[in-house]
Short mmCIF file of C-alpha atoms in Angstrom, two decimals:
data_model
loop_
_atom_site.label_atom_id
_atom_site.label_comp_id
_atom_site.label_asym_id
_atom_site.label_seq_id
_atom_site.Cartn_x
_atom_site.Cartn_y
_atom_site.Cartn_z
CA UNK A 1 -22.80 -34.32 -32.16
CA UNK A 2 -19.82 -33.04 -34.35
CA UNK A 3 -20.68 -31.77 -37.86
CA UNK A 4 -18.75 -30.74 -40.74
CA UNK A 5 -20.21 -28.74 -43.04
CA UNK A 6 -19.22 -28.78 -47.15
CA UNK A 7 -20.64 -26.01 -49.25
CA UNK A 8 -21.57 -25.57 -52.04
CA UNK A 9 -24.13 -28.64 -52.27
CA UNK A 10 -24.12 -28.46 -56.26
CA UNK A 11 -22.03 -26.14 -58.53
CA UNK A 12 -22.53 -26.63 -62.63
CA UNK A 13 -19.70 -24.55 -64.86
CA UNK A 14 -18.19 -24.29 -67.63
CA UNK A 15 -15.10 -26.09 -68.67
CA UNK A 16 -11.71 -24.03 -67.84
CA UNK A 17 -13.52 -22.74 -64.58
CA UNK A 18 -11.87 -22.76 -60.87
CA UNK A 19 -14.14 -23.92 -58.29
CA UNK A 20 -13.62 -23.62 -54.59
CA UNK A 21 -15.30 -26.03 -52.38
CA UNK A 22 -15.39 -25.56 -48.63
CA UNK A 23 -15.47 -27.68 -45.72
CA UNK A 24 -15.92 -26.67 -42.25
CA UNK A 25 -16.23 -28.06 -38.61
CA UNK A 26 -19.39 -26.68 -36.67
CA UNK A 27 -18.63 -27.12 -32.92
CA UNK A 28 -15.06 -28.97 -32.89
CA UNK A 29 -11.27 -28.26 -33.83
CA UNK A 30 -9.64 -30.16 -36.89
CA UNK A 31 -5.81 -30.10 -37.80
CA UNK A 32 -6.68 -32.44 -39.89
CA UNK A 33 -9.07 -32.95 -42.85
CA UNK A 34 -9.60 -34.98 -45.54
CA UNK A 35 -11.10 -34.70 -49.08
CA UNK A 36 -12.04 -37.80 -51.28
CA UNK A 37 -13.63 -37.86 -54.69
CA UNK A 38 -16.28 -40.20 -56.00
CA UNK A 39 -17.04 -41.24 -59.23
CA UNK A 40 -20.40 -43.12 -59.93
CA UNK A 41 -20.88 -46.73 -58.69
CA UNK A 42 -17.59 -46.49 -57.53
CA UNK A 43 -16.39 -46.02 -53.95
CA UNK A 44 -15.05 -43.37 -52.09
CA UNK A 45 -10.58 -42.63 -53.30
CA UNK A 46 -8.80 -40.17 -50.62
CA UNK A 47 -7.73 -37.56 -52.71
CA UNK A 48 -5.25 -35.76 -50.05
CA UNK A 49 -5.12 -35.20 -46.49
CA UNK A 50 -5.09 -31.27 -45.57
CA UNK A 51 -3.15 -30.30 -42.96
CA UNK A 52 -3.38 -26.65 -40.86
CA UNK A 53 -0.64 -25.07 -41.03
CA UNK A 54 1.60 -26.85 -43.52
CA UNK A 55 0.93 -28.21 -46.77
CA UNK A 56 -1.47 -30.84 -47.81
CA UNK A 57 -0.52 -34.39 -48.37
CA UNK A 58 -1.98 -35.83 -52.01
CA UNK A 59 -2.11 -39.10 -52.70
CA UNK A 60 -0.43 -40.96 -55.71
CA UNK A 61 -1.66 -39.88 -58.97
CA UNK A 62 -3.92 -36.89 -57.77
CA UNK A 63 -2.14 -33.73 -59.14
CA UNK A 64 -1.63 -31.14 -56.91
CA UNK A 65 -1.36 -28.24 -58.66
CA UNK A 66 -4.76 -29.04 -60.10
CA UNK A 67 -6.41 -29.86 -56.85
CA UNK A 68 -5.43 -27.16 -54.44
CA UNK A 69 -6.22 -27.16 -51.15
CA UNK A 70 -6.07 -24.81 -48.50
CA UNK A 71 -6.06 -25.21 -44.24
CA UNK A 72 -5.99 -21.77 -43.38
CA UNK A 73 -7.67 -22.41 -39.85
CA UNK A 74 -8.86 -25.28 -37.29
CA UNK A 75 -11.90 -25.13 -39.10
CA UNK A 76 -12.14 -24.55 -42.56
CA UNK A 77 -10.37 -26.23 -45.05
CA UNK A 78 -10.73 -25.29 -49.17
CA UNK A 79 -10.32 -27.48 -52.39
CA UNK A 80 -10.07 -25.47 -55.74
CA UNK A 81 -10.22 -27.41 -58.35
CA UNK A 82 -8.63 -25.32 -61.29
CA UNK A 83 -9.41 -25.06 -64.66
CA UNK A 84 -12.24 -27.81 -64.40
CA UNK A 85 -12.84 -30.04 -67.05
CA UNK A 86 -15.68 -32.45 -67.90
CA UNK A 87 -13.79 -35.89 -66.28
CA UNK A 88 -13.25 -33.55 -63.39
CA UNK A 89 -16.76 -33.67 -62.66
CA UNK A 90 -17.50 -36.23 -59.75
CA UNK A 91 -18.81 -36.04 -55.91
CA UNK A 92 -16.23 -34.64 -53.64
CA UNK A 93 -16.57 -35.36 -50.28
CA UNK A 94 -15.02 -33.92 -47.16
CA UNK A 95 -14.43 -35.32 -43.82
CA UNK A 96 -12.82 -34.60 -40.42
CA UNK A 97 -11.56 -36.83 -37.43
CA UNK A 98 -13.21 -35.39 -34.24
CA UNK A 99 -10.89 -37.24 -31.12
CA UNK A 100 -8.04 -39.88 -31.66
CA UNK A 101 -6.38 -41.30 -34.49
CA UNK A 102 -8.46 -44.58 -34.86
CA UNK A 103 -12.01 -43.08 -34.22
CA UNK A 104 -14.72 -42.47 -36.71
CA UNK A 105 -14.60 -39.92 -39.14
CA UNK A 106 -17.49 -37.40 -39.82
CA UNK A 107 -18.34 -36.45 -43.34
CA UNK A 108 -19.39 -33.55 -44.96
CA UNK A 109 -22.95 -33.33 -47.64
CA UNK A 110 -20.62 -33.69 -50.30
CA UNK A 111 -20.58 -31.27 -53.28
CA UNK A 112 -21.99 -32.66 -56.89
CA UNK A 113 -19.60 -30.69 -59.45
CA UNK A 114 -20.53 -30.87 -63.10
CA UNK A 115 -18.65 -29.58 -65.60
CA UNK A 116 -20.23 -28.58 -68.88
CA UNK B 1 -4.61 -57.56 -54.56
CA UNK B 2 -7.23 -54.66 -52.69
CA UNK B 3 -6.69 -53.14 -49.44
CA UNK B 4 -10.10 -53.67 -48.72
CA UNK B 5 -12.56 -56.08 -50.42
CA UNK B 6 -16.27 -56.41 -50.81
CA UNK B 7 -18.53 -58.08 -52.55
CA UNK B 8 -20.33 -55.08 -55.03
CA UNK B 9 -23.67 -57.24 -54.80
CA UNK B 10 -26.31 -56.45 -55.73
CA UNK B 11 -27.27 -58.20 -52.40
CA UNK B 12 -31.02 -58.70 -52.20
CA UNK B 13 -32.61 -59.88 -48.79
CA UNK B 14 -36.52 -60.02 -47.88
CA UNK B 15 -37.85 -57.54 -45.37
CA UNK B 16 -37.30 -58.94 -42.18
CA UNK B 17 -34.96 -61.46 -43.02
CA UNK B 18 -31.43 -60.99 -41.78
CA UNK B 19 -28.66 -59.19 -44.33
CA UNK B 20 -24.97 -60.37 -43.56
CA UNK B 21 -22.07 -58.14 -45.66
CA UNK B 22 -18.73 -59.14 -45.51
CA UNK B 23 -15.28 -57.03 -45.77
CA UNK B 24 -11.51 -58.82 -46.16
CA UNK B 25 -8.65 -56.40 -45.67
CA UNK B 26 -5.09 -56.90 -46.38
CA UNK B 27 -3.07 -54.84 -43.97
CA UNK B 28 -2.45 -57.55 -41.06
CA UNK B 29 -1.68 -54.45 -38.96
CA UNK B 30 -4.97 -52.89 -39.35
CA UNK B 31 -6.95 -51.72 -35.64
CA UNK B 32 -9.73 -49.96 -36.30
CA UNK B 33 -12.55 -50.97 -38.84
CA UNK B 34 -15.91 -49.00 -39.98
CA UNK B 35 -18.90 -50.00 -41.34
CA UNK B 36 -20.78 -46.94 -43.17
CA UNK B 37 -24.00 -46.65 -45.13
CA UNK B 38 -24.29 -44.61 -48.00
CA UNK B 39 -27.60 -43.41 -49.66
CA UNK B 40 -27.73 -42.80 -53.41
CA UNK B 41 -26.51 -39.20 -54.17
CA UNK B 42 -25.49 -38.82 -50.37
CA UNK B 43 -22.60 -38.94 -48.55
CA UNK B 44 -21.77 -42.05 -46.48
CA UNK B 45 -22.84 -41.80 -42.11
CA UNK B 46 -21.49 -44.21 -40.21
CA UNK B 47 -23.23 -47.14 -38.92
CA UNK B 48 -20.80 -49.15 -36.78
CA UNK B 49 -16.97 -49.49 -35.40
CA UNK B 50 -15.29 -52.13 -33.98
CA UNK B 51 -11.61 -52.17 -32.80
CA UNK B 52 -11.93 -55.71 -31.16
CA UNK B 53 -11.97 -59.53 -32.26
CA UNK B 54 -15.25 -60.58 -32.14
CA UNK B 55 -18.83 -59.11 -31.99
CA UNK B 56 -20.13 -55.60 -31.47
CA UNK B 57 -23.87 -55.01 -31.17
CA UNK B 58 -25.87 -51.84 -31.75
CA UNK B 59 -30.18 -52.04 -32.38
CA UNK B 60 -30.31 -54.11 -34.94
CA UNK B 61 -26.79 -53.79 -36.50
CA UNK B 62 -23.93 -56.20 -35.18
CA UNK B 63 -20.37 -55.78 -36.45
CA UNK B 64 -18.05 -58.55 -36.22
CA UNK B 65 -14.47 -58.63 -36.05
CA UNK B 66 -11.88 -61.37 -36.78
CA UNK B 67 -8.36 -60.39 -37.00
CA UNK B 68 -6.46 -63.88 -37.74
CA UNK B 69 -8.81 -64.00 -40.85
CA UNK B 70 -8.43 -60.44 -41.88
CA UNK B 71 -12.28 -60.50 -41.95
CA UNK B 72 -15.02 -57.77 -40.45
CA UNK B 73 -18.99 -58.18 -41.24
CA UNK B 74 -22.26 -56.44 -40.84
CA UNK B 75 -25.03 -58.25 -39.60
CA UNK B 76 -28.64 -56.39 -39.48
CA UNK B 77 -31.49 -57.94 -38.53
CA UNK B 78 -35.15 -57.68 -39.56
CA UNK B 79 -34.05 -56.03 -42.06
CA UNK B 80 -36.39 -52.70 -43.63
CA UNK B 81 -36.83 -51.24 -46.80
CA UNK B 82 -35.13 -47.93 -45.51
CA UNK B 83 -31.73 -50.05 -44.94
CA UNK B 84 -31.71 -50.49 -48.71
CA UNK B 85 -28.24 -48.77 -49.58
CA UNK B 86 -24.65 -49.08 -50.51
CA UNK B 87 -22.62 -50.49 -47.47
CA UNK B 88 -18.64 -49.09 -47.40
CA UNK B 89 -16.18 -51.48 -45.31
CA UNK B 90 -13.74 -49.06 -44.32
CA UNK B 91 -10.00 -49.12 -42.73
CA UNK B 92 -7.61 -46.95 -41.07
CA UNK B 93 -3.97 -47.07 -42.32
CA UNK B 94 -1.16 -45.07 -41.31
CA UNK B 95 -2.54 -41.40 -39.91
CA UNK B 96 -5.96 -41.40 -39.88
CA UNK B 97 -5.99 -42.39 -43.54
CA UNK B 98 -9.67 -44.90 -44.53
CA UNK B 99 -9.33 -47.17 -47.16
CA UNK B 100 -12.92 -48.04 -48.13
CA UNK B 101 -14.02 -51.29 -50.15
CA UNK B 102 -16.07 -50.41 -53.42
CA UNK B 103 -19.16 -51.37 -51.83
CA UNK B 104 -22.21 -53.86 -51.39
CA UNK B 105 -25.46 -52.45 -52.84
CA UNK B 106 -28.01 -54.11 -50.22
CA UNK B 107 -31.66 -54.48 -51.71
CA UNK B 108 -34.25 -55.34 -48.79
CA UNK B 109 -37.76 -56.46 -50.65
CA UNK B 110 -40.94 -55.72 -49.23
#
């Protein structure tokens, strides 16, 4: 079945680091990704839809030139999180659509960021 | 008011009893509804869709769908220890977007 794949799994840094995280699809094309964040106990908040091709969309309150993300192809898309600081640190979670609007999405592992 | 709604539990059910987990959602206009499980530290798989009023069955897991009342459940039967998780009622607005609830923590006792 479709995959995505998010790497890395885990990253622990310092505060004022960039991290990139990466999300790709394994055996299907995605113009379309999205990337949510999750704090604990809490559920799963879109953070911004990226787009191939064009810019991403963010959602209300999620600054963009903080979050950046990048759809460079029909398979990868990148979030860099710049200049991390401790509240930034949370489970960020990618997924992709794999057919029509309404079907199921499939998510990525996730990536555990911690920021010292 | 939510988009979506769920009741954060904890919900705890005997093993081989019969959990029930209910979602409300606001958006009248919603069509497509997802129920996915989601293990501590993982990231949520899905366990059932439905697009249509009434029931949708699957092994032991039966979604049910009721549009008038803005309502969609998740029934699973004899339940198991290994179906102990966090259950995510999830939505589709506009594009593709899901709106999840915040969760029901389902605890199934041996």
């Amino acid at each position: 079945g479709a995959v995505v794949s998010q790497h890395p799994s885990w990253v622990i840094c310092k505060s004022g680091t960039s991290v990139k995280i990466e999300c790709r699809s394994l055996d299907f094309q995605a113009t379309t990704m999205f990337w949510y964040r999750q704090f604990p106990k809490q559920s799963l908040m879109l953070m911004a839809t990226s787009n191939e091709g064009s810019k991403a969309t963010y959602e209300q309150g999620v600054e963009k030139d903080k979050f950046l993300i990048n759809h460079a192809s029909l398979t990868l898309s990148t979030l860099t999180v710049t200049s991390a600081h401790p509240e930034d640190s949370s489970f960020y979670i990618c997924s992709a659509p794999t057919g029509a609007s309404n079907q199921p999405q499939h998510f990525g592992d996730g990536t555990r960021l911690s920021i010292l | 008011q939510k988009e979506v709604e769920q009741n954060s539990g904890p919900l705890s059910v005997p093993e081989g009893a019969i959990a029930s987990l209910n979602c409300t959602y606001s958006d009248r206009g919603s069509q497509s509804f997802f129920w996915y499980r989601q293990y501590s530290g993982k990231s949520p798989e899905l366990i059932m869709f439905i697009y249509s009023n009434g029931d949708k069955e699957d092994g032991r897991f039966t979604a049910q769908l009721n549009k008038a009342s803005q309502y969609v459940s998740l029934l699973i039967r004899d339940s198991q220890p290994s179906d102990s998780a966090t259950y995510l009622c999830a939505v589709i607005q506009g594009a593709q977007k899901l709106v999840f609830g915040q969760g029901t923590r389902l605890t199934i006792n041996p």
